[in-house]
Each structure stands twice: as structure tokens, then as C-alpha cells.
XYZ file of N, CA and C in Angstrom:
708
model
N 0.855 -1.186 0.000
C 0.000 0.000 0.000
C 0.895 1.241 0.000
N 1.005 1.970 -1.221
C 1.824 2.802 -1.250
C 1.028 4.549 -1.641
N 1.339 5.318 -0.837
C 0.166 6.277 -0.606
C 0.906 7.392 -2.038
N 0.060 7.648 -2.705
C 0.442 8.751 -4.069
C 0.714 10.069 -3.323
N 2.200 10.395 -3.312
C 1.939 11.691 -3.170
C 1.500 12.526 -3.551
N 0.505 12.354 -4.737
C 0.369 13.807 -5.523
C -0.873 14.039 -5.059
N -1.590 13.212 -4.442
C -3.074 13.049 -3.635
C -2.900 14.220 -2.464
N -3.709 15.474 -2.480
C -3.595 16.011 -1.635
C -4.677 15.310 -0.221
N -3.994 15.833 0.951
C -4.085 14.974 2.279
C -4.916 16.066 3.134
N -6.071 16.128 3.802
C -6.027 16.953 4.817
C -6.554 16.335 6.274
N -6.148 17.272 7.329
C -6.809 16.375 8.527
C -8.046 16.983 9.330
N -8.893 15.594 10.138
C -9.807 16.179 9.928
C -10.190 15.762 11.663
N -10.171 16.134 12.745
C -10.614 16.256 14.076
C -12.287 15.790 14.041
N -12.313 14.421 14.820
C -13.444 13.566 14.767
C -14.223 13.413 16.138
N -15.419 13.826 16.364
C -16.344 13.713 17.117
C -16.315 12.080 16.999
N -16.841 11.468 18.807
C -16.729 10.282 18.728
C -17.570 9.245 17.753
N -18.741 9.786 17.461
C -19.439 9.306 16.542
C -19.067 9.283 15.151
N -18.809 10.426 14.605
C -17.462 10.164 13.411
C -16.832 9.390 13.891
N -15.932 9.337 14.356
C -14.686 8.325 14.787
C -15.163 7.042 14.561
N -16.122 6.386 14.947
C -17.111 4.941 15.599
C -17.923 4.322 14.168
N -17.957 5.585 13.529
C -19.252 5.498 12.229
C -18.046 4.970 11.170
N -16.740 5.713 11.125
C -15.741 5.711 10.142
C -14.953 4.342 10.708
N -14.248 3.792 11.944
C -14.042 2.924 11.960
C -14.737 1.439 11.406
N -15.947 1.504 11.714
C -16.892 0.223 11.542
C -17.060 -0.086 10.192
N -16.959 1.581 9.232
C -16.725 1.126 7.775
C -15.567 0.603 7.639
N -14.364 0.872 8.272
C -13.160 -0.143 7.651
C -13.007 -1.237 8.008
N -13.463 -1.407 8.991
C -13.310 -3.269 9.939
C -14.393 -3.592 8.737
N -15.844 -3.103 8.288
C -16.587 -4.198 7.198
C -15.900 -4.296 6.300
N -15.420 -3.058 5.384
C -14.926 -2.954 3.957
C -13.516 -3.241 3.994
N -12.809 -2.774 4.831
C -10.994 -2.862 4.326
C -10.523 -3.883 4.908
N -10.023 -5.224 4.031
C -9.203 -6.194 4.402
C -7.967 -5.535 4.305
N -7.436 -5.129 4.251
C -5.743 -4.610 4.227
C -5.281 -3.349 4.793
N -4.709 -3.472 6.183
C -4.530 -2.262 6.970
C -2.935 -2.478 7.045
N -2.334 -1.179 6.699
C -0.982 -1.528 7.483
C -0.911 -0.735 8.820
N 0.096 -1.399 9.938
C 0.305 -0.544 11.242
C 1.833 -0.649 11.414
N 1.734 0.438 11.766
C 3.735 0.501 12.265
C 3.659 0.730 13.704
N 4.625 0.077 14.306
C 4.836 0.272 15.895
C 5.845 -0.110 16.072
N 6.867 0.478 16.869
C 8.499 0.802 17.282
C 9.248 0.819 15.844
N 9.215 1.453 14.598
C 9.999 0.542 13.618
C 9.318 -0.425 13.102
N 8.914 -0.995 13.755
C 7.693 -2.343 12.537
C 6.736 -2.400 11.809
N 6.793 -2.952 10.715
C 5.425 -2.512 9.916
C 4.424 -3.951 10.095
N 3.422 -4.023 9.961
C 2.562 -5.485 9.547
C 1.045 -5.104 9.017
N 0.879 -5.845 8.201
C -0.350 -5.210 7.438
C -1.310 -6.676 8.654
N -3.120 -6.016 8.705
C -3.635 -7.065 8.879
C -4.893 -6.352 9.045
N -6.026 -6.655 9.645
C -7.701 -6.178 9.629
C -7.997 -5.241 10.714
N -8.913 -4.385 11.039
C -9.956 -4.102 12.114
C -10.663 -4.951 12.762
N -10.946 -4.934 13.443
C -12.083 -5.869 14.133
C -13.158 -4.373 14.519
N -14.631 -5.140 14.823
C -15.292 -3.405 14.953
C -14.859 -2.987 16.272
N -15.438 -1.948 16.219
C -15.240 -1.280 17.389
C -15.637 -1.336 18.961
N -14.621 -1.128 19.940
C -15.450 -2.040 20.736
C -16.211 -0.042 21.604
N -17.205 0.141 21.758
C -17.462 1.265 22.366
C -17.356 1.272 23.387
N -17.565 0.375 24.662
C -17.351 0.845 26.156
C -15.764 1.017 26.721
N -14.948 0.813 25.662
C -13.269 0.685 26.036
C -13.382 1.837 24.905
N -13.879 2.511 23.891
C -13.218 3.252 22.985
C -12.234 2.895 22.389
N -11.644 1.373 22.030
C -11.167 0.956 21.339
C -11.466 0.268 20.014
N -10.655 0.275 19.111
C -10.081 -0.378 17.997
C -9.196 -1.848 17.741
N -9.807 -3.059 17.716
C -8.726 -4.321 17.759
C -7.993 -4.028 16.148
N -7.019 -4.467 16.368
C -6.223 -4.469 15.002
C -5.675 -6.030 15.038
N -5.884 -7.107 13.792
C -5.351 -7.838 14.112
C -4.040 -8.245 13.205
N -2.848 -8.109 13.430
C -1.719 -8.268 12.195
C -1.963 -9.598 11.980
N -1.317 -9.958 10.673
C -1.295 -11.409 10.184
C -0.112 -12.232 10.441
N 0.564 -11.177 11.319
C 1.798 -12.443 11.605
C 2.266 -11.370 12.928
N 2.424 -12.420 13.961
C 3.888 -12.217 14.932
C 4.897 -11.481 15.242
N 4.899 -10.173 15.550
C 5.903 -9.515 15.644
C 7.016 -9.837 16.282
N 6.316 -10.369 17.446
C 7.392 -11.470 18.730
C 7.971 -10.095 18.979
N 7.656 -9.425 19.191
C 7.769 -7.763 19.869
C 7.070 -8.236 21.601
N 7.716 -9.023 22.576
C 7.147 -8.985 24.053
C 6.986 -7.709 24.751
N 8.071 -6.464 24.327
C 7.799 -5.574 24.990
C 6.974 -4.484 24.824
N 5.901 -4.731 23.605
C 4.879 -3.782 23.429
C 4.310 -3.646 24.748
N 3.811 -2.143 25.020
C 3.288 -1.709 26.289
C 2.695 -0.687 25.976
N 1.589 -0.431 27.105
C 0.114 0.600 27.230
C 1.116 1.923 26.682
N 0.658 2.361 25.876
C 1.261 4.099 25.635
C 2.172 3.816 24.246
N 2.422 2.692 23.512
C 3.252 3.075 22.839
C 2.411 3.423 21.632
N 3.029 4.438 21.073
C 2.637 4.907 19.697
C 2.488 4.033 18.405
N 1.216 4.016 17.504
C 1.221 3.296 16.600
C 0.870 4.119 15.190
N 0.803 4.317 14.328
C 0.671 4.692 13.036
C -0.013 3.754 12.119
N -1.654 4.011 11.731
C -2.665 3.032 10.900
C -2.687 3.793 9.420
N -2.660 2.739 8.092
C -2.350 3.389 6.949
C -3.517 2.210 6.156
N -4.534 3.050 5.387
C -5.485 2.359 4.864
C -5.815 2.881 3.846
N -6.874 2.187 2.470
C -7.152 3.011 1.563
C -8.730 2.410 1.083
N -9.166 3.088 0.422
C -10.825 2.169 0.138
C -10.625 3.122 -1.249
N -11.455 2.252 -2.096
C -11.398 2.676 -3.689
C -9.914 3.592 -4.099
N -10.609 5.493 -4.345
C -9.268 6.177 -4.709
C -8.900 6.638 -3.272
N -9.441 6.504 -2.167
C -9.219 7.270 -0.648
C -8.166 6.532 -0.168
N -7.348 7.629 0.497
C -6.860 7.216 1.279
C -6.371 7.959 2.504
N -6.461 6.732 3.617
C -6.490 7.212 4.835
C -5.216 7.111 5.967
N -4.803 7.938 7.100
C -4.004 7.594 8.050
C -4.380 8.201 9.538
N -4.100 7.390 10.526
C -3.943 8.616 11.939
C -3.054 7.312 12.853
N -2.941 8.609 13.747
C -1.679 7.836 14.801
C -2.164 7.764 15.906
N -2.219 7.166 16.706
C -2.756 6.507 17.967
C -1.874 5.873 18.651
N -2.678 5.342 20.158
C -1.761 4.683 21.332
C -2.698 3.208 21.049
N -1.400 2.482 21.545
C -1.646 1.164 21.972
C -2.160 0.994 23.154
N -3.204 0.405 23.730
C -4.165 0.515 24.855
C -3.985 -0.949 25.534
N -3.573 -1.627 25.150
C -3.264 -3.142 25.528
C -2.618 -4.342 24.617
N -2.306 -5.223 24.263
C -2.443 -6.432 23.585
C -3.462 -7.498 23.534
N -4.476 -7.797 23.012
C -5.249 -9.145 23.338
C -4.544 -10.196 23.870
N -4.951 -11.436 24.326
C -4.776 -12.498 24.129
C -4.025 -13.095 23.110
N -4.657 -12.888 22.121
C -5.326 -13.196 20.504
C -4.099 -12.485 19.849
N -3.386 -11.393 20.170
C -2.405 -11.124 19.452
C -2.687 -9.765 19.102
N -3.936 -9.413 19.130
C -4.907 -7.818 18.919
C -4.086 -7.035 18.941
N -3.957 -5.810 18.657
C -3.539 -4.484 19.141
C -4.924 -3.199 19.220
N -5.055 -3.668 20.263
C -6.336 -2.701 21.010
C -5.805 -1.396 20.822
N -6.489 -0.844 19.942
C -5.821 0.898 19.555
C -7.067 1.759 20.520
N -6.771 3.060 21.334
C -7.473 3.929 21.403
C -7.521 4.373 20.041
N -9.714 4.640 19.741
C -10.222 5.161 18.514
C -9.651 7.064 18.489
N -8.704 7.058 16.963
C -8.540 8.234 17.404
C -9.031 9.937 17.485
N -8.641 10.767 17.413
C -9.419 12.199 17.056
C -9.125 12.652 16.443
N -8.148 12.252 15.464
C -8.211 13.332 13.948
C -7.181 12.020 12.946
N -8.056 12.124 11.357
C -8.050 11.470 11.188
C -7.187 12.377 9.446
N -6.422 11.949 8.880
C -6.355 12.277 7.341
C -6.424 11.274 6.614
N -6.527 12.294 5.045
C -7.653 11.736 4.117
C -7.595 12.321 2.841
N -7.681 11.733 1.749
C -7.875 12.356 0.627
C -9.495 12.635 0.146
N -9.789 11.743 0.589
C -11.752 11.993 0.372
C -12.222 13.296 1.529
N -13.586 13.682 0.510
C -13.745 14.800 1.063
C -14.876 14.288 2.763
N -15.307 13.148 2.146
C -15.958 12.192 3.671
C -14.939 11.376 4.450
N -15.630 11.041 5.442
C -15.225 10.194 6.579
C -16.102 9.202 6.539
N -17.731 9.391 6.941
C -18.103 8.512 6.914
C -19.097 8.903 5.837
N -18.822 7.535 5.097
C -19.408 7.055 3.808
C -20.939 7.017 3.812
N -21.485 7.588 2.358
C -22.775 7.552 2.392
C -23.286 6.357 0.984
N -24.487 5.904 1.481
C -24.787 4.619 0.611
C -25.996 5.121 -0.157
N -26.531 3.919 -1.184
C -27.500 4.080 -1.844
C -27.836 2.807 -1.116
N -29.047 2.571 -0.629
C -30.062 1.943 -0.186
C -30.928 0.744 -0.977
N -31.088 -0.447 -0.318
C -32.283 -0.551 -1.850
C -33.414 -0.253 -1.671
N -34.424 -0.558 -2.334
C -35.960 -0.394 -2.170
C -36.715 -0.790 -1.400
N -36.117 -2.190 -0.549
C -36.475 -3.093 0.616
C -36.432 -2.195 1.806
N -35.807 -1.155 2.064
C -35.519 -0.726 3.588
C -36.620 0.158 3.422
N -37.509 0.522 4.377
C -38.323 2.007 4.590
C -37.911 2.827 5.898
N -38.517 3.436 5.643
C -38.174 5.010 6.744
C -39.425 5.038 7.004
N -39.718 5.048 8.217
C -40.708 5.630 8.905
C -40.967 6.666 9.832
N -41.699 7.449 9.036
C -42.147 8.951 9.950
C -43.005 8.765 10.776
N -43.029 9.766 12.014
C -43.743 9.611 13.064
C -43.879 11.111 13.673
N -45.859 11.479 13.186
C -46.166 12.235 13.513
C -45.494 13.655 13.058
N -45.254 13.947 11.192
C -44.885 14.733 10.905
C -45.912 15.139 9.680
N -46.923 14.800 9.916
C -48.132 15.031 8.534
C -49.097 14.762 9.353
N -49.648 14.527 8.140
C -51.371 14.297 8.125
C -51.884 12.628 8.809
N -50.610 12.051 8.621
C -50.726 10.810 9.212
C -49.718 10.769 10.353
N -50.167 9.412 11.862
C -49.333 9.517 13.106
C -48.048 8.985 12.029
N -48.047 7.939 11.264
C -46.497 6.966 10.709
C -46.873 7.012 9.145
N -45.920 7.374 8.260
C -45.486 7.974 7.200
C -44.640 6.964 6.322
N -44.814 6.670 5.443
C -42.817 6.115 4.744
C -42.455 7.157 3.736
N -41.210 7.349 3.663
C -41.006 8.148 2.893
C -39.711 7.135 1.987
N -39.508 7.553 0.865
C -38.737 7.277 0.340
C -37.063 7.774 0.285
N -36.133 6.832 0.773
C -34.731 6.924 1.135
C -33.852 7.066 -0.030
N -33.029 8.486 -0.071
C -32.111 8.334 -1.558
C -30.726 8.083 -0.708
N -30.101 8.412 0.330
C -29.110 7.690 0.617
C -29.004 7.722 1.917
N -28.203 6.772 2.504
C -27.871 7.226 3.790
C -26.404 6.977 4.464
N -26.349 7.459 5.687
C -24.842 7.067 6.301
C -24.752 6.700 7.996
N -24.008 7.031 8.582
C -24.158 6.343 9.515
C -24.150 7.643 10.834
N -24.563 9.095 9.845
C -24.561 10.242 10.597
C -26.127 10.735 10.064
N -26.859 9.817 9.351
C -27.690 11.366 8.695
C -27.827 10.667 7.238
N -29.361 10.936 6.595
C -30.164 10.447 5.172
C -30.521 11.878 4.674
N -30.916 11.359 3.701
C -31.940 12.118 2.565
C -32.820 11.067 2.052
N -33.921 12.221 2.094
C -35.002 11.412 2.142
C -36.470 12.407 0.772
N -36.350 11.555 -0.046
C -38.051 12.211 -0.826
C -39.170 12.750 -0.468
N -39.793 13.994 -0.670
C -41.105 13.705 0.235
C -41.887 14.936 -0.610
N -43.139 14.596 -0.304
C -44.457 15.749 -0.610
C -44.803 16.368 0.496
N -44.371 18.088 0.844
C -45.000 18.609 1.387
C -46.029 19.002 2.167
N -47.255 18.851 0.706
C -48.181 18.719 1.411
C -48.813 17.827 2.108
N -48.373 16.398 2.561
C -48.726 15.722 3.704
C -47.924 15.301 4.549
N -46.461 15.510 4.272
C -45.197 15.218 4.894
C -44.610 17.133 5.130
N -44.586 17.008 6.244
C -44.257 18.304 7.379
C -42.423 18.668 7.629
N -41.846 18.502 6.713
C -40.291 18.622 6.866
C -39.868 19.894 6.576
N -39.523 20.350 7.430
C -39.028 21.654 7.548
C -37.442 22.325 7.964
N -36.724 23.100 7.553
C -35.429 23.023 8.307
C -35.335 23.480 9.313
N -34.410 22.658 10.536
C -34.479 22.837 12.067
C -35.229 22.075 12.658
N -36.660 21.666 11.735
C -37.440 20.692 12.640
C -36.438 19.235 12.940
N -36.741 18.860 14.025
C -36.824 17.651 15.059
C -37.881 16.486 14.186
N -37.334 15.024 14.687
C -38.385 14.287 13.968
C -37.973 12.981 14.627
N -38.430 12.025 14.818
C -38.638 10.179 14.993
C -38.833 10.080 13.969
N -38.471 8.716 13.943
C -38.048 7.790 13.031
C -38.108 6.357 13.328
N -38.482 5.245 12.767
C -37.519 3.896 12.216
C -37.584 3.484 11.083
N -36.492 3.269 11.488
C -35.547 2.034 9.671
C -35.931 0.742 10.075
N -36.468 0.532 8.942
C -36.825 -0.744 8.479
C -36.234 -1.588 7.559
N -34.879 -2.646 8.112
C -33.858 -2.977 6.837
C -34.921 -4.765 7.339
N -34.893 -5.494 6.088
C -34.889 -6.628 6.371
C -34.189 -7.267 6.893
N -34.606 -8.587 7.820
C -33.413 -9.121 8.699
C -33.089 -8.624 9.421
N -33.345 -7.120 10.191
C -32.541 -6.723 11.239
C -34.360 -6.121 11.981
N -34.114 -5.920 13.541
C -35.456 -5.007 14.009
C -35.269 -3.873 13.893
N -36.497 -3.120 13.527
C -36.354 -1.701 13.813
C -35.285 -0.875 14.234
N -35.306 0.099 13.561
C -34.389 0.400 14.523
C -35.083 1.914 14.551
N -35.059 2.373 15.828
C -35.644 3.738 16.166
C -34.776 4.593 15.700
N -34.736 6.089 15.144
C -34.231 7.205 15.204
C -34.636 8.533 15.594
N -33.731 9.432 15.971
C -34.192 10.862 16.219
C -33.299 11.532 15.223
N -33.974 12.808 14.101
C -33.130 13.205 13.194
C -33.296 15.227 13.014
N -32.818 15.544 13.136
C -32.853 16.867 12.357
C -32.614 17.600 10.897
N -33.794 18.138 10.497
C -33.456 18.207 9.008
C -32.712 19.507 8.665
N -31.901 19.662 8.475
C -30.547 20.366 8.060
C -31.187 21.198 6.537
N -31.645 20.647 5.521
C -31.835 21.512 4.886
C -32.676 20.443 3.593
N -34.025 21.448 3.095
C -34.468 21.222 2.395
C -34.692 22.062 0.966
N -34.874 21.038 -0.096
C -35.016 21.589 -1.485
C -35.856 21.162 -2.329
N -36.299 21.647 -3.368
C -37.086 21.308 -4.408
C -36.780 20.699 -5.382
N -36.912 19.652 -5.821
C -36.453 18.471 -6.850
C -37.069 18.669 -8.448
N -35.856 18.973 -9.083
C -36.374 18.874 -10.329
C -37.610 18.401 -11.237
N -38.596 19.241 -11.691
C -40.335 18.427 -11.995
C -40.091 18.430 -13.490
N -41.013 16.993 -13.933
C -41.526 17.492 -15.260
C -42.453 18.487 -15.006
N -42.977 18.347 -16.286
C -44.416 18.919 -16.502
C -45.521 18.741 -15.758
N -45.822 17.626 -15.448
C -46.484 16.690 -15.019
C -46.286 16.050 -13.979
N -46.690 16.635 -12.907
C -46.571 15.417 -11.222
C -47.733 14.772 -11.021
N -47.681 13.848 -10.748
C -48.743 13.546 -10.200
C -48.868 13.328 -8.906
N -50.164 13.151 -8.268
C -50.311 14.166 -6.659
C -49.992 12.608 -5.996
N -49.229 13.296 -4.739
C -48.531 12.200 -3.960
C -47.189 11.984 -4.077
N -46.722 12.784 -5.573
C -45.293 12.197 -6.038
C -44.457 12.830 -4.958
N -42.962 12.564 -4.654
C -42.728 13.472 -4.096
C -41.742 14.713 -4.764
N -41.926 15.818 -4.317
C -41.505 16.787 -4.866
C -40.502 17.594 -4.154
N -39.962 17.358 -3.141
C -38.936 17.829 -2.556
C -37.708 16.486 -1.656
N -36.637 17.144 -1.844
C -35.463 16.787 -1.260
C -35.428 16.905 -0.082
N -35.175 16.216 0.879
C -34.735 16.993 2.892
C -33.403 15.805 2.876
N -32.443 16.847 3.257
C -30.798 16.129 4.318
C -31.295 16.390 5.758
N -31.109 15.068 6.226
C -31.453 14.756 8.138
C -29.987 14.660 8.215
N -29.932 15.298 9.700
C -28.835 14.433 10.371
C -29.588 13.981 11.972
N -28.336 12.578 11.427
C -28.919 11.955 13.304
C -28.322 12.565 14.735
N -29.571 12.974 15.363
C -29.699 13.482 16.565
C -29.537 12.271 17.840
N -29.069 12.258 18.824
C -29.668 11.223 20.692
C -29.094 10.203 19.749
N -28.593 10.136 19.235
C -28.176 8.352 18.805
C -26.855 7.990 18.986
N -26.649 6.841 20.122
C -25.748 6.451 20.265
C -24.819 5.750 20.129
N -23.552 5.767 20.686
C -22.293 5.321 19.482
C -22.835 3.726 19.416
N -23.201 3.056 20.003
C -23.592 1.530 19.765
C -24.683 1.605 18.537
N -25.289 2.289 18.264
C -26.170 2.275 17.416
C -25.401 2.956 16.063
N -24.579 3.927 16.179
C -23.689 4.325 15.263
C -22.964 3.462 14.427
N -22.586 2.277 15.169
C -21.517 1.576 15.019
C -22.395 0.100 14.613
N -23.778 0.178 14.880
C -24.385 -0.707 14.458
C -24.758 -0.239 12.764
N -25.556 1.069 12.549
C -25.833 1.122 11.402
C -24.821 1.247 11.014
N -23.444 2.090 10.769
C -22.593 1.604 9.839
C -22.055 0.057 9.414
N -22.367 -0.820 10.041
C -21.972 -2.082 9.671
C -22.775 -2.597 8.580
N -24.180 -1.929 9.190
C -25.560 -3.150 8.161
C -25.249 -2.100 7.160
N -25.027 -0.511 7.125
C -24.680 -0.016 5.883
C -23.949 -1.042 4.938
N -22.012 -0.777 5.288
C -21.241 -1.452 4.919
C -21.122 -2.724 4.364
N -22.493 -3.723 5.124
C -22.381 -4.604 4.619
C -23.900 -4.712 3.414
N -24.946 -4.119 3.428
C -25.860 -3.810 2.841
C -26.089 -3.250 1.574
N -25.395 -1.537 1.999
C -25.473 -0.655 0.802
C -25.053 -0.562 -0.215
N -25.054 -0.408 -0.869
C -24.038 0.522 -2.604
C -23.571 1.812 -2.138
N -22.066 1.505 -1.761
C -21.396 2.823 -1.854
C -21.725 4.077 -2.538
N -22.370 5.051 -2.290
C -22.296 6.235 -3.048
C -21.079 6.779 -3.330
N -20.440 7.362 -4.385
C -19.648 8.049 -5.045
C -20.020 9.319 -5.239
N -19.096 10.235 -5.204
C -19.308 11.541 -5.960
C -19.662 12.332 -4.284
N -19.950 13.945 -4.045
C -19.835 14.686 -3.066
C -21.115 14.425 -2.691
């Protein structure tokens, strides 16, 4: 894994939920991590995240036979997904059993992509359910992408109540998994390109949510069923 220099890099200071949302995509998606510690390099996986330790397992694929790794020493993680690529430096928080290197998750992270955490295209199987933002108590609206911070979502006005600043409930409905409740704030809404011709019900406007009260276990849950679910979105 050899990083292009001509790729400009910037860094980017991560709220723990960033941090938790962006890890869980690389433990699903990236088989190939390299880590350096004292001088050593070894490429090997994530494991997810564990949230009540705020750690990161890393597992190398071979043996350093390094006995004197210890709590505090400095490590350096080097990863890439499609054209992105990623790095940050962190402490070693323990050794597993298992051979792990339990990383504290860290707070700033660089990057050539302009995201952290990745947003998906959805399929048609999952719904969104509104609650108590229209004319009806529970709503579905139609999902154009989502991430593991915050969707966009289709909707008609006039019976769907989305407004910017408003507050809202929620659940996602993925097959195979339960409900899952949300609280979201809609950040900003727009008007979607019309023919000529709508017909009533269609929906006619755009809203970006972000997720509100939701916690890193749940963070770290939907980015996985993302990761392992979605179609990567591309493009800003």
C-alpha cells in the first residue's frame, strides 16, 4: 500500500461518533490495513469497534514477537478504500490475548476523500418511517441515501411536514434486522427537479437529516448493516 503523493491529504478532528461510524466502515470494507509500531510494519484487519473501552482491535497477520509492546506506545494506521486514502496515529491501549492491538479510537483522522463517513444508496427493501410529521401519526417516505450520521429522504410537502431545524422520529426498516428507532434533524431542504407533469402524492422535494440522541452503539451498528448492505455512493 503505497500512498500517491500527488493526492492532496487533509486532517480532519473527529467527534466520537465520526470516529465509531468511520471505523466500523473499515473493519466491514478494508481487508488490508498496514500498522507501524516501534519501527515495525505489519499489514492485517480491524475488528469493529469495541465502544465501552473506545477501542479499535487491530489484528496483524503475523507475529511480531515484539514482548515488549506496552500501554502508551505509539502506533501509526495506513489504509485506503477505492481512490481514498487514509491515516492517523494513535496509542496502543493493551495487547489481546489473541495477538490484537487494542488501539485507542482516534481524534483526527487524514484523508484524501472529502468524507469520513461514507454515504450509501439503499435498496428499495428498507423504509423510513415517519412519526407524527403530517397528516398521518407513521409515514414512509422514500430513502435516496444514507450514512451512519444522517439520510436524505423524498417527500411531498403537502402531507409530509419537513421543515429546516425541525426535530423528527423515526424507524428504519432494513430486512433481517429489528427496527431500529431514530431521532433526526433536518438540516436543509429543497425542491427536486419536476416534469411537466406530477402527479399528486409524487414526491416533490429533497430533505438532508442528520442523526440526533443516537448512540455510538447504534452508530456503530448502522454503519456495519450499511457497509455490509449498501451501494457505496460516489461523488460529493
Amino acid at each position: 500500500m503505497v500512498r500517491n503523493l500527488s493526492t492532496p491529504m487533509c486532517s480532519t478532528e473527529l467527534t466520537e461518533v465520526a470516529a465509531v461510524s468511520h471505523l466500523a466502515f473499515v473493519a466491514a470494507q478494508v481487508d488490508r490495513v498496514c500498522g507501524e509500531i516501534m519501527g515495525e510494519v505489519v499489514f492485517g484487519r480491524f475488528d469493529m469497534p469495541d465502544i465501552k473501552q473506545m477501542i479499535v482491535p487491530f489484528h496483524p497477520v503475523r507475529d511480531l514477537g515484539l514482548p515488549y509492546l506496552a500501554t502508551g506506545d505509539g502506533v501509526r494506521m495506513r489504509y485506503s478504500h477505492g481512490d481514498g486514502q487514509f491515516s492517523f496515529s494513535t496509542t496502543l491501549h493493551s495487547v489481546g490475548e489473541n495477538g490484537s492491538w487494542n488501539l485507542l479510537i482516534p481524534v483526527v483522522v487524514e484523508h484524501s476523500e472529502r468524507r469520513l463517513v461514507s454515504r450509501y444508496q439503499v435498496p428499495d427493501t428498507w423504509d423510513l418511517v415517519l412519526k407524527n410529521v403530517g397528516a398521518f401519526d407513521r409515514q414512509t417516505v422514500r430513502l435516496v441515501d444514507m450514512s451512519a450520521a444522517g439520510f436524505a429522504v423524498m417527500f411531498d410537502p403537502i402531507g409530509v411536514h419537513l421543515t429546516e431545524g425541525r426535530t423528527f422520529s423515526a424507524e428504519l426498516h432494513v430486512p433481517g434486522h429489528k427496527p431500529m428507532p431514530l431521532r433526526a434533524r433536518v438540516k436543509v431542504v429543497q425542491p427536486l427537479e419536476q416534469t411537466a407533469f406530477v402527479e399528486s402524492g409524487e414526491p416533490t422535494h429533497l430533505a438532508g437529516c442528520e442523526l440526533v440522541g443516537f448512540g455510538l452503539v447504534h452508530h456503530a451498528e448502522l454503519a456495519a448493516i450499511l457497509a455490509h448492505r449498501g451501494q457505496l455512493r460516489t461523488g460529493s
